[in-house]
Each structure stands twice: as C-alpha cells, then as structure tokens.
Short mmCIF file of C-alpha atoms and ligand atoms in Angstrom, two decimals:
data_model
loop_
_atom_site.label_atom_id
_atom_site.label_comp_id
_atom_site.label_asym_id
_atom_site.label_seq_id
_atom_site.Cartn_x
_atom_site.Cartn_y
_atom_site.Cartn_z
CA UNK N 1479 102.86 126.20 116.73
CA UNK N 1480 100.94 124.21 119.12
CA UNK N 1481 97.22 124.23 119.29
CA UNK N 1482 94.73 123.37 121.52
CA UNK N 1483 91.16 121.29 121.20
CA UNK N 1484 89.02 119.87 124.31
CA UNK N 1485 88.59 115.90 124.56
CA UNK N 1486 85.60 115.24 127.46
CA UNK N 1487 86.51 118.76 128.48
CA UNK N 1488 90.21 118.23 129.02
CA UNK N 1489 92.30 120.36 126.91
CA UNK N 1490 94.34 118.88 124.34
CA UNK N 1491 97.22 120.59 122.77
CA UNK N 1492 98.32 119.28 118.93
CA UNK N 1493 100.45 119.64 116.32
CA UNK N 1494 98.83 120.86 112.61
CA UNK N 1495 98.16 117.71 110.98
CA UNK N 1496 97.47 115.61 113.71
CA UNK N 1497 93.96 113.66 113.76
CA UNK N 1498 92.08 113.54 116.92
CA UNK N 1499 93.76 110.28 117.45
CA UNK N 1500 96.99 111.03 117.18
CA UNK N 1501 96.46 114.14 119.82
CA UNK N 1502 94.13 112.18 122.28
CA UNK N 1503 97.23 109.81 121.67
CA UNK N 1504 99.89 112.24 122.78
CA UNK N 1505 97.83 113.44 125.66
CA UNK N 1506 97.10 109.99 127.53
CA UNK N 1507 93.62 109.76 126.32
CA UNK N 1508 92.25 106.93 124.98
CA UNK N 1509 89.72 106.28 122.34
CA UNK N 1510 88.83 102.45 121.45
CA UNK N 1511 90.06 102.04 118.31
CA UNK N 1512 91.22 98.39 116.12
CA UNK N 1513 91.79 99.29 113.25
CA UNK N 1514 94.22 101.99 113.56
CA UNK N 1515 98.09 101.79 114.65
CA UNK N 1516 100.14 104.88 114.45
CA UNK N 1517 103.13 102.76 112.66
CA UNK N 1518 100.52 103.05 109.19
CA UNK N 1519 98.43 104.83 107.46
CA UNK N 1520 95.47 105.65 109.21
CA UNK N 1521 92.68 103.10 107.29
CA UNK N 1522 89.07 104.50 109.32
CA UNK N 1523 87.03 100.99 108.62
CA UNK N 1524 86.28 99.74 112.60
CA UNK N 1525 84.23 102.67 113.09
CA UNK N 1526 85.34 101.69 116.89
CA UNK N 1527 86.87 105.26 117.20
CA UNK N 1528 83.61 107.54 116.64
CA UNK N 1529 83.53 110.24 118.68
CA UNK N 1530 81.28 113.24 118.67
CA UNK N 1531 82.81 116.71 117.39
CA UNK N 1532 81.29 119.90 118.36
CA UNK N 1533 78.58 117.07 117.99
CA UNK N 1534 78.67 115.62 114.42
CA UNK N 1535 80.14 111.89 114.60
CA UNK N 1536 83.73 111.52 112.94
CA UNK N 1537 85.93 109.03 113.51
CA UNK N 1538 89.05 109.88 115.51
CA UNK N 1539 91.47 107.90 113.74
CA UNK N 1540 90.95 110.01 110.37
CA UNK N 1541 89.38 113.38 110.97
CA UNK N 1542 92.08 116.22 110.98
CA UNK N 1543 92.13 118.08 114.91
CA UNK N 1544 90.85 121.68 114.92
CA UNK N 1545 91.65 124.61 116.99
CA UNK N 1546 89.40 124.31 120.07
CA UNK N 1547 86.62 121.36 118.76
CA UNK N 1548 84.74 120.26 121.29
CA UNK N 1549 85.17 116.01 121.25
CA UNK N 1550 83.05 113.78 122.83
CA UNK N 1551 84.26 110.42 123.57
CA UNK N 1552 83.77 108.81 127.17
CA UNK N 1553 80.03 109.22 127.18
CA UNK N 1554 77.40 106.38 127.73
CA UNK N 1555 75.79 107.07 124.57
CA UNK N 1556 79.17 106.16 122.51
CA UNK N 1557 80.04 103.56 124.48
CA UNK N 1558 76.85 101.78 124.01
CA UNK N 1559 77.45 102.35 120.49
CA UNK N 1560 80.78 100.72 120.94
CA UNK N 1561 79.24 97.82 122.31
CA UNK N 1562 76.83 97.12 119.59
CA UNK N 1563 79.15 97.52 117.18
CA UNK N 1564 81.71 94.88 118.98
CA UNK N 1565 78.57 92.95 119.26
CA UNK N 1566 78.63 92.70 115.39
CA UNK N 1567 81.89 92.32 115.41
CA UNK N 1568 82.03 88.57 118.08
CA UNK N 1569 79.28 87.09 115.70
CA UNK N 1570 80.49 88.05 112.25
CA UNK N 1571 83.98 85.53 112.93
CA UNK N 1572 84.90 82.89 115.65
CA UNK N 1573 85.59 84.35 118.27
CA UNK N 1574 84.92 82.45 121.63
CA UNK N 1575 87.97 83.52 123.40
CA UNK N 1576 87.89 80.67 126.14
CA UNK N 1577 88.64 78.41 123.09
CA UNK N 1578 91.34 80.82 121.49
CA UNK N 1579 94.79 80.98 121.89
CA UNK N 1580 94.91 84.76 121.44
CA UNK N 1581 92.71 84.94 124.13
CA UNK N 1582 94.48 87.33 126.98
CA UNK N 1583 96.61 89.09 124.37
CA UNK N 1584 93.81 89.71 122.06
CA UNK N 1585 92.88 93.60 121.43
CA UNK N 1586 89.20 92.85 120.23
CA UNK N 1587 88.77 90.99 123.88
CA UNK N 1588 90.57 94.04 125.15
CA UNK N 1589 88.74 96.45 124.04
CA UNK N 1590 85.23 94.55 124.27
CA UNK N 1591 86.35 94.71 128.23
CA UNK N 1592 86.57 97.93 128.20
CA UNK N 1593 83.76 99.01 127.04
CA UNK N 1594 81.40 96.29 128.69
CA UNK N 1595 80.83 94.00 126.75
CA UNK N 1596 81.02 90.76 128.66
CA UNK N 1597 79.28 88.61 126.59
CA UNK N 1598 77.85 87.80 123.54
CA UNK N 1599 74.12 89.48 122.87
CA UNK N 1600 73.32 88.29 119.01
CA UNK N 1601 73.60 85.02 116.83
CA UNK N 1602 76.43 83.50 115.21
CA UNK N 1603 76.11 84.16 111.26
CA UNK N 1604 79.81 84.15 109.91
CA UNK N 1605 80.54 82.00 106.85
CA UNK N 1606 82.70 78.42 108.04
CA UNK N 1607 86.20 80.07 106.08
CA UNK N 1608 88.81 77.44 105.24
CA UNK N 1609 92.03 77.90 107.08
CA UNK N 1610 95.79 77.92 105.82
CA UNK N 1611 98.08 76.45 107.62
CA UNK N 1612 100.23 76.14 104.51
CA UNK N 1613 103.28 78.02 105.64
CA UNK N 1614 106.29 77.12 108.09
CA UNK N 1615 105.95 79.21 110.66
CA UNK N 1616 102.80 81.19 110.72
CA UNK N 1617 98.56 79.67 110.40
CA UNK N 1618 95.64 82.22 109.18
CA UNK N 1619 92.55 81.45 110.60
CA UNK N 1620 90.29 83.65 108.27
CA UNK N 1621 87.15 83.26 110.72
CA UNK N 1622 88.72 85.37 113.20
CA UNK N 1623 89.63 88.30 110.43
CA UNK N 1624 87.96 91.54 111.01
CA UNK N 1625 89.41 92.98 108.40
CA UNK N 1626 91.52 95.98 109.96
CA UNK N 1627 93.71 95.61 107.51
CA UNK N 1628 96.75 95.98 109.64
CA UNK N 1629 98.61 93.29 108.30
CA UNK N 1630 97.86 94.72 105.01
CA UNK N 1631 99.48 97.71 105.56
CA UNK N 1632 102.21 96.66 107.66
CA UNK N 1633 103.18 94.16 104.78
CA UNK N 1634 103.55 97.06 102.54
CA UNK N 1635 104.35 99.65 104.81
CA UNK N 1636 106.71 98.15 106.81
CA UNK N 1637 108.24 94.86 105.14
CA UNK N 1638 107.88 96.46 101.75
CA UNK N 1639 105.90 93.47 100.68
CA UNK N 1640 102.58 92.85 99.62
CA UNK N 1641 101.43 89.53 100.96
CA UNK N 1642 97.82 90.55 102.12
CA UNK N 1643 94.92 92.21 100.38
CA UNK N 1644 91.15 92.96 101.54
CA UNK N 1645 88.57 92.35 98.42
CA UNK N 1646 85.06 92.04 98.18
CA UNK N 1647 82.20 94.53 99.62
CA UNK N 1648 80.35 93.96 102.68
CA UNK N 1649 79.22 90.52 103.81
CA UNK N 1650 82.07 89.43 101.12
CA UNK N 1651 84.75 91.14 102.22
CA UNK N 1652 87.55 88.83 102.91
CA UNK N 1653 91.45 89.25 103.86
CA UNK N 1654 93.19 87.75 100.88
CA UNK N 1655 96.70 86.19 100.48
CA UNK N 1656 98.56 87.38 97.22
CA UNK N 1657 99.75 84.33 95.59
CA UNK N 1658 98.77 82.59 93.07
CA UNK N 1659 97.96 79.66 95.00
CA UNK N 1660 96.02 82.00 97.61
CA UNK N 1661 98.78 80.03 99.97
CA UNK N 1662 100.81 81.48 102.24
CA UNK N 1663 103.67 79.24 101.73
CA UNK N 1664 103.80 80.35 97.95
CA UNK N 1665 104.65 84.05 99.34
CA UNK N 1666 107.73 85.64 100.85
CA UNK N 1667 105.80 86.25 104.18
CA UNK N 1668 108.40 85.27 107.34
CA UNK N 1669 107.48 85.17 110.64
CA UNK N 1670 109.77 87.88 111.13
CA UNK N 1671 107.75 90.40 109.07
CA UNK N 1672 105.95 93.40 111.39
CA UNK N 1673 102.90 92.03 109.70
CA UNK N 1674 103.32 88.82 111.84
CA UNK N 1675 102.79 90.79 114.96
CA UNK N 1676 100.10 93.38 114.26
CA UNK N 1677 96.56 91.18 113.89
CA UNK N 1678 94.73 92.66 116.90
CA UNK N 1679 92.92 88.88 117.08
CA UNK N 1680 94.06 85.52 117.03
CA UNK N 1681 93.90 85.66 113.19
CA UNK N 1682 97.36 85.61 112.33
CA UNK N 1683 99.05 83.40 114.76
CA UNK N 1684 102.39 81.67 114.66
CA UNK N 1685 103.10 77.85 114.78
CA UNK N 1686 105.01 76.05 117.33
CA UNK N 1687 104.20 78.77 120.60
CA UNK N 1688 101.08 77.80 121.72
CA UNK N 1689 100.22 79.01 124.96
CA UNK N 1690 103.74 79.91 125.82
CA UNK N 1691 102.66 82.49 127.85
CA UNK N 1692 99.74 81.23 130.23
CA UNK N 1693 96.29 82.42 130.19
CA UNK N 1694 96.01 84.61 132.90
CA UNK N 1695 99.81 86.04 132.83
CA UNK N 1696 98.97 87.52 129.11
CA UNK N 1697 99.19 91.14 128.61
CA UNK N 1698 95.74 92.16 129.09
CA UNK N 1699 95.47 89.77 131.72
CA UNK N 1700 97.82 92.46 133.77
CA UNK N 1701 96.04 95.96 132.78
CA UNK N 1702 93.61 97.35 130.49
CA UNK N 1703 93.51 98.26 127.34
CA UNK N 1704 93.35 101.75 128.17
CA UNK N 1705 96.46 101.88 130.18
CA UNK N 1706 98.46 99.29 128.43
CA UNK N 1707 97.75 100.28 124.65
CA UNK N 1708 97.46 98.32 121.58
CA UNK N 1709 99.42 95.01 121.77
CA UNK N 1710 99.86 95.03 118.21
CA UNK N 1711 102.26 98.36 118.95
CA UNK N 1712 104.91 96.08 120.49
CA UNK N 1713 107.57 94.07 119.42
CA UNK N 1714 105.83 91.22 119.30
CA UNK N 1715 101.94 90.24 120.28
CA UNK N 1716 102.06 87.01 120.87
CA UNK N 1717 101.77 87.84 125.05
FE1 LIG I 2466 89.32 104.55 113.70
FE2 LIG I 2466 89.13 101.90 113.26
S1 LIG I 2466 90.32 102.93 114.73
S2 LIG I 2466 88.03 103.53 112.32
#
C-alpha cells in the first residue's frame, strides 16, 4: 500500500522500499544528485543529494522514505551547501568547461547551474593524472573523474563486466581500469557498453565525435537539469 511523506511541504506518496530519491523521483521533484542513477545500485558518495529529514541531514539517494517525514530540500541553506560542495568538486579535477568537450551535455555543469554556481570560488589543487587514450573507440581523462562510480557499476551491473574500480581513500582515491596493464585497450570495454554513456562529466568520452553536436544545441543547452534529468539516464550522453 501506498504511503505518503512531505518533500518542501508537498506530499509525496511511495512505495515501501523506496528512498527519498526514488519517491521525490516518481513525484516530479528534483533533488541534485551525481552520483546516483536509478539503473544501479544506489552508491551515496556525492553527498550532492543531502536533504534535511524531520531535520537531521541524510542523503536522499540512500535513506529509506518514511510514513509522513518531513524533507527539506529547496531551501537556501542546502543549496548553499550544494554550492560549496560543487565548489570542491570544479577544483579537485579539470574542469573548465569552455575548454571541454562535455561541456553542454555535462551533468556536473548542469547541476552547478542549477544551483548557482557560476563560477569558480577556490584554487586549483588536483594532481596532473595521466590520460589513456589506449583503446579504439573510447579516451579516459582521469582529471575530470569525480569518482561517482557510475561507470563502475554500470560495468558490472549492466554489461556484466568489471572494467572499472575506485581504490584509494580520500585525496587518493582514483577510478581504476582492471587490467593488468591499467589500459583500457587490454580490457573487453566497447563503446557499446552502458558504462560508455553514464560518466556525468567529460571523463569518459568517445573518440572520433567531437563536437558533433554544437555547443549551444547540447542537451542542457535546451533545459535544465531539473526538468530534463540526468543525461547519463539516456541512451546515449554524448548530446
Ligand atoms: Fe546521493 Fe550522490 S546522489 S550521494
């Protein structure tokens, strides 16, 4: 049976075992989030989906919905901590989206837009990461990882593979490839694989498509991220 909680006072009806995600979700309402797509396990790393419930912080993305909680979402005070942590998030990797081909169809832009952050407010510190353009058809650029850990999951979850790990704690955290080599081209990874299409940045990108689709005709470029969703949801998020 169908029960009912209260997102920024709207009522909210779910299903038992939904999280507060998955409800605000069904009901229209969005919460930023990057790190979570409802195609995988929910992973609660991004911290970009905090809300406030019956005024503890939780993110959305992992905590179970209750009969009638009381979530907080679209208030100032989260959405400046949204912004700080996005903040983080722009100087921890390269990402100066006038120089990146993601740029447009990019959910970390997306979602910076939303929640107003226009530009960057802290220094640069990330580490200069080596790229691999090793395989065929596809080119990691590590520096722009944020370590969402979508294409980990989709890899496993949905191409029964397991191409991509995350290791290391913290500042050493990095998105690994699984081959011996640490190559791409020594793994069964295809440019056909959902985990080719889910990297909210331009971190995963493939070869040989290059601005196909012109800046400014991209799909962010047409509506926001809160109307549009995730472009890592779609077929194909590359536009
Ligand atoms: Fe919930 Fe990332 S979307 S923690």
């Amino acid at each position: 049976m169908s029960k009912q909680l209260y997102i920024d006072g709207q009522a909210v009806s779910f299903e038992e075992g939904q999280t507060l995600m998955d409800a605000a979700l069904a009901a229209g309402i969005y919460i930023p989030h990057l790190c979570h797509n409802p195609e995988f396990t929910p992973y609660g790393n991004c911290r970009l989906c905090t809300v406030k419930v019956n005024g503890r912080y939780a993110a959305a993305c992992i905590t179970p919905a209750q009969p009638d909680a009381r979530v907080e979402s679209n208030t100032s005070e989260l959405q400046q901590q949204r912004q700080l942590l996005l903040q983080m998030l722009f100087v921890e990797g390269n990402h100066q989206c006038p120089a990146c081909e993601k740029s447009g169809a990019c959910q970390l832009q997306a979602v910076a837009y939303y929640c107003g952050m226009l530009a960057p407010a802290l220094s640069h510190f990330y580490p200069r990461l080596a790229m691999d353009a090793s395989h065929p058809e596809m080119v990691i650029d590590f520096n722009r990882c944020i370590l969402c850990a979508l294409c980990v999951r989709a890899s496993e979850q949905a191409d029964g593979k397991q191409v991509f790990s995350v290791s290391g704690r913290g500042g050493d955290a990095r998105l690994r490839v699984n081959s011996a080599s640490g190559k791409l081209a020594d793994t069964d990874f295809s440019a056909a694989d959902r985990a080719a299409h889910v990297c909210p940045t331009g971190a995963i990108l493939h070869k040989h498509k290059g601005y196909e689709v012109p800046i400014g005709k991209r799909f962010y470029d047409q509506q926001p991220v809160s109307q549009v969703g995730d472009v890592t949801s779609r077929g194909s998020d590359e536009n």
